Amino acid sequence: MCSVVGYLGSKDASLFLLEGLSRLEYRGYDSAGIACMSDNELKIVKERGYLSALEHCVYRQGCMGNVGIGHTRWATHGKATQNNAHPHTDCNNKVAVVHNGIIENSSQLIGQLKNDDHTFSSQTDTEVIAHLIATLQNKHNDLNDLVVDLVAQLDGAYAFLALLKDYSETMIAVRNQSPLCIGIGDDEIFVASDVLAFAHYTKNVIFLPDQTFALLVKNTVKVFSFDGQAIMIEPQEVMVDHQIAQKDSYQHFMLKELYEQPQAIINTIKSLPAQFEEQNKKQISYDLTQIEQIHFIACGTSRHTCLIVQHFFSFIANIKTTVHLSSEFVHEQLFDTPNTWYIFVSQSGETADTLHALRHVKKETTACTMAIVNVAFSTLAREVDLVLCTKAGPEVAVASTKTFTASIALLYWLANKCAHKKELINNNEFDNVANQLTHASNVLQQSLDNYRDTITFSLASKLIDAPYYIFLGRQQGHTLAKEAALKAQELAYMPALAVAAGELKHGPLALIEDGLPVIIFSSQNAEVYKKIISNVQEVKARGAYVLAIIFTGQDELATLADKSFVIASVTPLLEPIAMVSVMQYLVYCIAQQRGCAIDKPRNLAKSVTVE
Ligand code: G6P
């Protein structure tokens, strides 16, 4: 998704802008650009494609100045062209703007401005901000008044930076929902969508509160609310691991991250007792024994985490649970029922729909909110009552792997913690939780080691030309089927259906034809296993090519399937951790052999910061 960066200081701004943008590349983009104030003129360079293309242009065309703004764009309004790349300007090149978010009333504003003889040169919603600023300059002599008037006219979620030729030493930074933070360095100020852009230069950070703006002049940051009132905000010290993740000897980040799963799980469970104590010190009154209901809310793979862990809380801790898709949840009517918790799961902690869902809960209820995130200083982590972090380290590949399993492990521990507090399990049982998780993570590793060669050298090639895949499962296996279908779509661009095996006869069975790959996730539960056998017989009878991920001793299923992957037994609720790596690696290989861009699939972004 789009990222913005800004610099004010005594150095060449373009150097930081390019570097800062490269540190935010993980968010995904299709074009990039920068603007610098140079001898009271706005110099703009932008280009389609990777940052390296922009770097060449900056090198060739030059773009020097001590004040500058930069952007990577992920197309929403208008194609990924050089013209649509940011920064955008007004008719007279007196204002330059970079923006992350969506201006929802842009068509209406553009219509009005066109009537006033403004000419637009892009198809973006962003350009309207530059034209509006230029118009408002005729009305206001004071920048504060100008921005108050400006934000009153804009609808939507946005974070933008603006440079004005008439205020050549000033930068305007505005935040409404989309994240924006300001780093205070020695004699220089950095601005970015994410602290990672400048964390190697300064640890002193102002996270711009929602619906505020800042006027930045050399060494001075003045923050105002949207109605123009000054707000005092002290920078906070932020300890962020700013090392840039390296692929090491792996061909892709995804492969590396897939192999890092056992360590991510172990690091997470080791950190939990201390993290939990830390949360206990918060001035928030909460009592794990009183929770009657939990709503889990997330998007994408994080939602699959929720679908898996909801069973932990109901079976182990006797708590009623519901799972919601963030983007749908925001439209729901909420009831402020007592002893209800809302748990938001997000790798990035910046997913716009999930943040919107959190704000919906905070507005409509008094319930306790909790975040499970991998990025400790993310917006979600800052806005909830309680936060627990997975310790998976930076996840670079767009498709989540290690944060999926680490968040399942974290929430397994938390469900057991609730059960322990409620005296539903004894000390020994609670002490055994870490062992169960460690064992499941060892099985994840073994399965990967056992089947890596078969998948790489013989299996993946058999599957790459299939028209589509069907993934089948029951209970936890059904959720894994959903995660597998998502992975097949995002990584291998393959249509894939996730079917609850019991639903086969209600429709999907009509799709089965000779040779169609059907991948089934088994279960250690005897009842479920029996039914899965029948389901496999049904698809086999119609010619499907069946791959089965099964547990030790499930010989009947092994015989029925064309190919089976045998997984060692684990604690039944932790089957998803044990089974997932074979599926992840299988889809990884299919994507690789189909020549797909594994770490950065087309059209997708790691951090989805627009709704
Ligand atoms: C994007 C990513 C997915 C991720 C989802 C939710 O779609 O490609 O891998 O699961 O966002 O992201 P979050 O950061 O909230 O977990």
XYZ file of C-alpha atoms and ligand atoms in Angstrom:
627
model
C 0.000 0.000 0.000
C 1.060 3.611 -0.333
C 3.767 4.944 1.946
C 4.770 8.532 2.581
C 8.090 9.889 3.843
C 9.336 13.400 4.512
C 12.572 15.117 5.536
C 13.518 18.544 6.874
C 17.108 19.233 7.864
C 20.421 20.348 6.558
C 21.235 17.316 4.400
C 20.127 16.426 0.890
C 16.530 15.309 1.498
C 16.442 12.979 -1.513
C 18.956 10.636 0.121
C 16.699 9.973 3.089
C 13.554 9.910 0.958
C 14.892 7.122 -1.252
C 16.310 5.210 1.693
C 13.153 5.647 3.790
C 10.970 4.454 0.928
C 13.152 1.414 0.430
C 12.667 0.522 4.117
C 8.920 0.654 3.558
C 9.005 -1.417 0.374
C 7.461 -4.313 2.303
C 4.130 -2.451 2.121
C 3.969 -3.056 -1.633
C 3.848 -0.460 -4.441
C 3.816 0.005 -8.187
C 5.344 3.470 -8.681
C 7.284 6.020 -6.670
C 8.236 9.672 -6.579
C 9.813 12.475 -4.577
C 9.580 16.272 -4.427
C 12.220 18.580 -2.983
C 12.184 22.293 -2.366
C 15.160 23.598 -4.263
C 15.902 27.356 -4.489
C 12.265 28.065 -3.722
C 11.145 25.869 -6.613
C 9.469 22.493 -6.313
C 11.468 19.857 -8.136
C 9.561 16.624 -8.738
C 10.780 13.263 -9.995
C 8.514 10.247 -10.318
C 8.578 6.943 -12.109
C 6.569 3.801 -12.635
C 7.899 0.512 -11.245
C 10.526 -0.247 -8.647
C 12.434 2.258 -6.551
C 15.560 1.497 -8.529
C 13.852 3.124 -11.533
C 13.143 6.234 -9.482
C 16.724 6.280 -8.194
C 18.020 6.361 -11.769
C 15.727 9.265 -12.613
C 16.755 11.191 -9.490
C 20.376 10.584 -10.392
C 19.852 11.731 -14.001
C 17.480 14.642 -13.404
C 18.710 15.753 -9.961
C 16.350 16.528 -7.094
C 18.229 18.330 -4.338
C 16.937 20.335 -1.406
C 16.806 20.294 2.384
C 13.066 19.790 2.542
C 11.414 16.947 0.681
C 8.580 14.469 0.518
C 8.404 11.009 -1.057
C 5.925 8.315 -1.876
C 5.443 4.781 -3.059
C 2.052 4.221 -4.672
C -0.186 1.170 -4.759
C -2.805 2.040 -7.375
C -6.383 2.591 -6.250
C -7.662 5.533 -8.343
C -6.134 5.279 -11.813
C -3.610 2.859 -13.292
C 0.009 2.484 -12.214
C 1.440 5.101 -14.592
C 4.089 7.752 -14.183
C 1.385 10.387 -14.386
C -0.577 8.903 -11.546
C 2.513 8.478 -9.366
C 2.838 10.955 -6.483
C 3.784 13.733 -5.712
C 0.850 15.580 -7.279
C 0.718 19.291 -7.830
C -1.763 22.084 -8.449
C -2.049 23.853 -11.829
C 0.935 26.116 -11.162
C 3.351 23.686 -9.508
C 3.168 25.679 -6.290
C 1.983 22.816 -4.104
C 3.193 19.193 -3.985
C 1.354 16.449 -2.121
C 2.011 12.796 -1.270
C -0.817 10.786 0.224
C -1.693 7.410 1.712
C -5.412 6.662 1.922
C -8.514 7.529 -0.043
C -10.280 10.858 -0.443
C -13.829 9.578 -0.676
C -15.397 12.816 -1.912
C -12.693 13.483 -4.522
C -15.050 13.286 -7.533
C -17.298 15.936 -6.066
C -14.342 18.200 -5.148
C -12.730 17.715 -8.556
C -16.030 18.699 -10.189
C -16.162 21.919 -8.184
C -12.536 22.789 -8.886
C -12.905 22.103 -12.613
C -15.741 24.626 -12.633
C -13.231 27.092 -11.225
C -10.876 26.383 -14.151
C -8.552 23.935 -12.478
C -6.991 21.418 -14.850
C -6.225 17.953 -13.522
C -3.369 15.934 -14.927
C -3.878 12.557 -13.215
C -6.702 10.144 -12.453
C -5.920 10.056 -8.746
C -7.993 11.203 -5.805
C -4.836 12.756 -4.321
C -4.355 15.516 -6.854
C -7.422 17.276 -5.552
C -5.615 18.012 -2.266
C -2.926 20.004 -4.089
C -5.524 22.017 -6.037
C -7.561 22.657 -2.905
C -4.511 23.900 -1.016
C -3.674 26.256 -3.874
C -7.226 27.628 -3.811
C -7.220 28.006 -0.042
C -3.990 29.978 -0.198
C -6.006 32.788 -1.753
C -8.297 32.754 1.243
C -5.936 32.276 4.206
C -2.691 33.974 5.135
C -2.166 31.636 8.017
C -1.197 28.001 7.366
C -3.006 26.773 10.449
C -6.289 28.288 9.223
C -5.648 26.900 5.763
C -5.269 23.319 7.001
C -8.327 23.574 9.273
C -10.367 24.690 6.260
C -8.804 21.985 4.072
C -9.510 19.012 6.355
C -13.067 20.206 6.879
C -13.601 19.617 3.155
C -11.975 16.174 2.890
C -13.799 12.911 3.571
C -12.072 9.556 3.907
C -9.028 8.064 5.578
C -5.782 9.781 4.762
C -2.266 10.686 5.794
C -0.595 13.235 3.573
C 2.402 15.550 3.402
C 2.423 18.818 1.485
C 5.099 21.297 0.432
C 4.118 24.843 -0.598
C 6.362 27.020 -2.701
C 5.250 30.073 -0.716
C 6.328 28.448 2.564
C 9.502 26.888 1.299
C 10.860 25.853 4.703
C 7.673 24.301 5.997
C 6.067 20.904 5.611
C 2.437 20.129 6.379
C 1.700 16.644 7.743
C -1.932 15.623 8.185
C -3.396 12.447 9.659
C -6.953 11.146 9.563
C -6.983 7.402 10.354
C -4.036 6.359 8.158
C -0.818 6.204 10.235
C 1.794 8.967 10.320
C 4.739 9.439 12.639
C 7.426 12.077 13.091
C 11.005 11.297 14.111
C 12.937 14.014 15.913
C 16.634 13.756 15.085
C 19.618 16.022 15.731
C 18.934 19.055 13.645
C 16.586 17.136 11.371
C 13.001 15.898 11.276
C 11.734 12.759 9.584
C 8.149 11.884 8.741
C 6.827 8.517 7.589
C 3.926 6.116 7.482
C 5.955 3.708 9.645
C 8.828 4.313 12.098
C 10.859 1.689 10.263
C 11.636 4.337 7.641
C 13.757 6.371 10.067
C 14.275 4.167 13.167
C 18.001 3.879 12.374
C 18.358 7.688 12.674
C 16.278 8.474 15.734
C 14.299 6.752 18.468
C 12.355 9.882 19.466
C 9.013 9.625 17.815
C 5.737 11.512 17.827
C 2.899 9.290 16.669
C 0.553 11.871 15.248
C -2.838 11.282 16.937
C -5.866 10.679 14.774
C -7.415 13.836 13.280
C -4.437 16.062 13.878
C -1.930 17.862 11.716
C 1.600 19.111 12.218
C 3.387 22.127 10.832
C 7.077 21.325 10.582
C 9.753 23.955 10.229
C 13.432 23.282 10.813
C 13.729 21.708 14.304
C 10.163 22.621 15.264
C 7.094 20.438 15.279
C 3.771 22.078 16.105
C 0.772 19.771 16.365
C -2.863 20.881 16.085
C -6.247 19.228 16.254
C -8.463 19.431 13.175
C -10.195 22.464 14.702
C -6.863 24.268 14.957
C -6.164 23.950 18.704
C -2.479 23.464 19.577
C -1.702 20.088 21.205
C 1.385 19.370 23.282
C 2.883 15.977 22.517
C 6.173 14.766 23.923
C 8.106 12.411 21.661
C 8.287 8.864 22.999
C 11.300 6.624 22.874
C 10.703 3.756 20.509
C 12.907 0.672 20.467
C 12.451 -0.875 17.049
C 14.549 -3.569 15.484
C 15.582 -1.602 12.427
C 17.879 -4.196 10.919
C 16.759 -4.861 7.389
C 15.748 -8.506 7.112
C 18.019 -10.455 4.776
C 17.133 -13.479 2.666
C 20.431 -15.150 3.613
C 20.886 -18.194 1.422
C 17.161 -18.673 0.778
C 15.740 -18.011 -2.644
C 12.749 -16.150 -1.239
C 11.781 -14.480 2.018
C 8.751 -16.745 2.128
C 10.934 -19.850 2.169
C 13.104 -18.397 4.914
C 10.065 -17.412 6.945
C 8.518 -20.813 6.487
C 11.654 -22.344 8.021
C 11.692 -19.777 10.820
C 8.325 -20.966 12.119
C 9.569 -23.258 14.928
C 11.846 -20.511 16.262
C 9.077 -17.922 15.992
C 6.789 -20.161 18.044
C 9.429 -20.831 20.680
C 10.452 -17.163 20.977
C 6.805 -16.194 21.305
C 5.947 -18.677 24.046
C 9.100 -17.840 25.988
C 8.178 -14.156 25.967
C 4.569 -14.588 27.053
C 4.812 -14.805 30.860
C 6.746 -11.506 30.968
C 4.503 -9.840 28.403
C 1.455 -10.947 30.333
C 2.823 -9.516 33.603
C 3.567 -6.253 31.827
C -0.065 -6.006 30.668
C -1.212 -6.811 34.199
C 0.401 -3.584 35.382
C -1.846 -1.521 33.127
C -4.451 0.645 34.779
C -7.189 -1.336 33.126
C -9.361 -3.567 35.165
C -9.677 -6.949 33.568
C -10.049 -10.399 34.919
C -9.516 -13.457 32.781
C -11.894 -15.492 34.934
C -14.793 -13.193 34.102
C -14.632 -13.368 30.304
C -17.879 -14.815 28.998
C -17.518 -14.061 25.325
C -14.737 -13.185 22.901
C -15.173 -11.652 19.467
C -12.139 -12.257 17.251
C -11.666 -9.813 14.386
C -9.135 -9.902 11.530
C -8.485 -10.087 7.771
C -6.783 -12.614 5.484
C -4.516 -15.159 7.092
C -4.985 -13.495 10.478
C -8.673 -14.304 10.235
C -7.747 -17.940 9.728
C -5.741 -17.720 12.943
C -8.945 -16.565 14.630
C -10.983 -19.433 13.174
C -8.441 -21.875 14.582
C -7.975 -20.324 18.007
C -11.666 -19.818 18.691
C -11.809 -23.552 19.415
C -9.020 -23.173 21.999
C -11.067 -20.685 23.970
C -14.322 -22.619 23.774
C -12.923 -26.114 24.410
C -10.175 -25.276 26.896
C -11.475 -22.185 28.675
C -15.205 -22.618 28.232
C -15.657 -19.207 26.630
C -18.145 -18.453 23.888
C -16.384 -17.178 20.776
C -17.293 -15.593 17.462
C -15.031 -14.719 14.533
C -15.595 -11.709 12.305
C -14.091 -10.412 9.101
C -12.931 -6.867 9.866
C -14.393 -5.426 6.661
C -17.844 -6.863 7.401
C -17.742 -6.269 11.122
C -17.566 -2.498 10.702
C -21.164 -2.544 9.423
C -22.540 -4.580 12.326
C -24.776 -3.431 15.127
C -22.879 -3.840 18.413
C -24.276 -4.598 21.867
C -22.419 -3.501 24.945
C -22.695 -6.804 26.800
C -20.696 -7.229 30.012
C -17.638 -9.501 30.229
C -17.144 -9.444 26.497
C -13.714 -9.045 24.958
C -12.740 -8.064 21.447
C -9.455 -9.545 20.243
C -7.944 -8.137 17.040
C -5.316 -10.251 15.278
C -2.998 -8.561 12.798
C 0.571 -9.237 11.744
C 1.197 -5.624 10.774
C -1.136 -3.896 13.203
C -1.827 -1.425 10.381
C -4.600 -3.134 8.412
C -7.146 -0.398 7.750
C -10.241 -2.602 8.067
C -9.064 -4.043 11.377
C -8.271 -0.585 12.740
C -11.671 0.615 11.614
C -13.278 -2.361 13.395
C -11.403 -1.494 16.598
C -12.630 2.100 16.434
C -16.177 0.839 15.889
C -15.919 -1.243 19.079
C -14.427 1.624 21.062
C -17.159 3.964 19.920
C -20.074 1.619 20.551
C -19.028 -0.386 23.625
C -17.063 -0.250 26.867
C -15.601 -3.715 26.278
C -11.961 -4.659 26.792
C -9.988 -4.620 23.529
C -6.860 -6.652 22.916
C -4.451 -6.846 19.980
C -2.269 -9.739 18.903
C 0.338 -8.213 16.611
C 3.814 -8.905 15.315
C 4.725 -5.222 15.063
C 4.935 -3.882 18.599
C 4.672 -0.163 17.779
C 1.872 -0.487 15.279
C -1.251 1.653 15.365
C -3.405 -1.272 16.501
C -1.052 -2.026 19.385
C -1.182 1.599 20.496
C -4.949 1.953 20.335
C -6.117 -1.177 22.223
C -6.353 -1.695 25.985
C -4.088 -4.746 26.041
C -1.532 -6.087 23.617
C 0.448 -9.307 23.261
C 3.096 -9.571 20.565
C 4.275 -12.530 18.581
C 8.067 -12.661 18.477
C 8.374 -13.870 14.918
C 10.769 -11.125 13.796
C 10.027 -9.059 10.681
C 7.902 -10.895 8.135
C 8.757 -9.642 4.653
C 6.945 -11.945 2.221
C 3.437 -10.721 1.503
C 1.945 -14.127 2.322
C 1.982 -14.682 6.091
C 3.567 -17.868 7.362
C 5.546 -17.543 10.591
C 3.220 -14.961 12.090
C 0.277 -17.288 11.384
C 1.732 -20.131 13.421
C 3.227 -17.843 16.083
C -0.146 -16.169 16.694
C -1.857 -19.567 16.936
C 0.745 -20.558 19.556
C 0.275 -17.283 21.443
C -3.480 -17.672 21.608
C -3.216 -21.331 22.605
C -1.151 -20.171 25.577
C -3.673 -17.433 26.392
C -6.650 -19.809 26.221
C -4.831 -22.091 28.651
C -3.992 -19.128 30.862
C -7.713 -18.310 31.066
C -8.516 -21.952 31.842
C -5.814 -22.020 34.513
C -7.111 -18.852 36.167
C -10.591 -20.352 36.085
C -9.158 -23.532 37.653
C -10.337 -25.588 34.696
C -6.822 -26.954 34.323
C -4.245 -27.549 37.056
C -0.666 -26.263 37.368
C 0.834 -29.315 35.680
C -1.497 -29.003 32.754
C -0.692 -25.336 32.366
C 3.036 -26.015 32.675
C 2.702 -28.563 29.890
C 1.416 -25.975 27.387
C 4.902 -24.883 26.347
C 5.893 -28.526 25.786
C 2.839 -29.180 23.639
C 3.632 -26.147 21.499
C 7.304 -27.027 21.237
C 6.410 -30.553 20.147
C 3.946 -29.262 17.523
C 6.602 -26.897 16.172
C 9.105 -29.778 15.963
C 6.560 -31.778 13.984
C 6.067 -28.797 11.666
C 9.811 -28.808 11.037
C 10.071 -32.597 10.576
C 7.204 -32.697 8.096
C 8.881 -29.993 6.058
C 12.194 -31.860 6.096
C 10.540 -35.204 5.297
C 8.595 -34.026 2.263
C 10.633 -31.178 0.867
C 12.327 -33.223 -1.837
C 9.212 -35.110 -2.957
C 7.279 -31.877 -3.259
C 10.077 -30.017 -5.019
C 11.121 -32.687 -7.475
C 8.023 -34.669 -8.284
C 4.782 -33.410 -6.863
C 4.586 -29.695 -7.618
C 5.184 -30.222 -11.330
C 2.168 -32.585 -11.472
C -0.080 -29.862 -10.102
C 0.984 -26.730 -11.928
C -1.280 -27.202 -14.933
C -4.452 -28.112 -13.062
C -7.413 -25.814 -13.815
C -7.993 -25.279 -10.085
C -7.674 -27.000 -6.725
C -10.122 -28.126 -4.117
C -8.960 -28.163 -0.507
C -11.079 -30.214 1.875
C -11.272 -30.552 5.630
C -13.482 -30.685 8.671
C -13.202 -28.517 11.782
C -9.607 -27.244 12.095
C -8.900 -29.001 8.789
C -11.553 -26.877 7.133
C -9.824 -23.705 8.322
C -6.528 -25.053 7.000
C -8.309 -25.670 3.691
C -9.285 -21.977 3.681
C -5.725 -20.918 4.405
C -4.474 -23.245 1.652
C -6.949 -21.840 -0.891
C -5.911 -18.287 0.031
C -2.237 -19.199 -0.377
C -2.923 -20.855 -3.766
C -4.658 -17.704 -4.995
C -2.172 -15.145 -3.694
C 1.055 -17.042 -4.413
C 0.327 -19.237 -7.427
C -2.558 -17.203 -8.933
C -4.536 -20.448 -8.952
C -8.279 -20.546 -8.423
C -8.879 -22.701 -5.384
C -11.915 -23.680 -3.358
C -11.923 -24.478 0.338
C -14.735 -26.879 1.074
C -16.035 -28.182 4.395
C -15.903 -31.886 3.542
C -19.462 -32.386 4.752
C -20.682 -29.880 2.153
C -19.247 -31.766 -0.821
C -22.546 -33.363 -1.747
C -24.305 -29.996 -1.601
C -22.554 -28.663 -4.681
C -18.772 -28.905 -5.008
C -18.903 -32.598 -5.928
C -20.210 -31.495 -9.333
C -16.796 -29.941 -9.992
C -14.870 -33.175 -9.583
C -13.558 -34.642 -12.803
C -10.714 -36.881 -13.863
C -7.391 -35.791 -12.440
C -8.650 -32.734 -10.526
C -6.350 -32.208 -7.533
C -8.189 -32.514 -4.222
C -6.061 -31.892 -1.155
C -7.523 -33.079 2.124
C -6.494 -32.338 5.702
C -7.119 -35.266 8.028
C -7.775 -35.220 11.768
C -6.739 -37.321 14.746
C -10.324 -37.273 15.978
C -11.732 -40.772 15.257
C -15.218 -39.502 14.377
C -13.908 -36.841 12.019
C -11.421 -39.291 10.486
C -14.181 -41.792 9.659
C -16.178 -39.143 7.850
C -13.109 -37.900 5.985
C -12.532 -41.419 4.639
C -16.054 -41.391 3.167
C -15.441 -37.965 1.629
C -12.225 -39.156 0.015
C -14.030 -42.173 -1.375
C -16.630 -39.870 -2.916
C -14.050 -37.747 -4.750
C -11.915 -40.753 -5.725
C -14.949 -42.443 -7.254
C -15.256 -39.424 -9.554
C -11.646 -39.451 -10.653
C -10.019 -36.853 -8.350
C -6.260 -36.946 -7.785
C -6.139 -37.007 -3.991
C -3.343 -35.685 -1.822
C -3.900 -36.316 1.876
C -2.156 -34.734 4.838
C -2.687 -37.442 7.449
C -1.462 -38.524 10.876
C 0.665 -41.535 11.778
C -1.321 -44.771 11.653
C -4.065 -43.526 9.306
C -3.366 -46.334 6.842
C -6.822 -46.573 5.343
C -6.664 -42.966 4.170
C -3.066 -43.445 3.025
C -4.175 -46.343 0.832
C -7.062 -44.419 -0.659
C -5.052 -41.290 -1.472
C -2.797 -40.985 -4.514
C -0.170 -39.398 -2.329
C -0.102 -38.891 1.415
C 2.047 -36.876 3.794
C 2.257 -38.518 7.190
C 2.477 -36.180 10.167
C 3.463 -37.281 13.694
C 0.754 -37.055 16.373
C 0.365 -33.842 18.330
C -2.069 -32.405 20.886
C -5.310 -32.546 18.858
C -6.048 -28.826 19.012
C -2.555 -28.098 17.681
C -2.983 -30.127 14.505
C -3.009 -26.955 12.361
C 0.557 -26.091 13.453
C 1.759 -29.605 12.663
C 0.050 -29.845 9.254
C 0.535 -26.369 7.882
C 4.148 -26.489 6.687
C 3.571 -29.218 4.075
C 0.713 -27.207 2.611
C 2.691 -23.939 2.685
C 5.670 -25.562 1.006
C 3.529 -27.295 -1.600
C 1.914 -24.021 -2.649
C 5.289 -22.258 -2.524
C 6.713 -24.804 -4.997
C 3.684 -24.620 -7.281
C 4.007 -20.821 -7.350
C 7.726 -21.053 -8.025
C 7.274 -23.534 -10.875
C 4.528 -21.370 -12.345
C 7.011 -18.480 -12.337
C 5.062 -16.277 -9.907
C 6.510 -13.387 -7.905
C 6.483 -15.232 -4.607
C 7.470 -12.547 -2.113
C 5.484 -9.794 -3.803
C 2.497 -11.311 -5.610
C 0.943 -9.113 -8.267
C -1.637 -6.570 -7.060
C -1.130 -7.437 -3.391
C 0.516 -5.642 -0.493
C 1.841 -6.787 2.853
C 0.193 -4.050 4.811
C -3.270 -3.149 3.583
C -3.655 0.403 4.792
C -6.723 1.348 2.774
C -10.214 -0.074 3.177
C -2.723 -8.874 3.499
C -1.573 -9.856 3.506
C -1.979 -11.139 4.225
C -2.480 -10.800 5.614
C -3.612 -9.766 5.573
C -3.965 -9.251 6.956
O -3.755 -9.355 2.712
O -1.214 -10.168 2.195
O -0.867 -12.007 4.319
O -2.940 -11.961 6.226
O -3.201 -8.634 4.810
O -2.872 -8.522 7.434
P -2.552 -8.299 8.953
O -1.303 -7.469 8.966
O -3.725 -7.560 9.533
O -2.379 -9.632 9.571
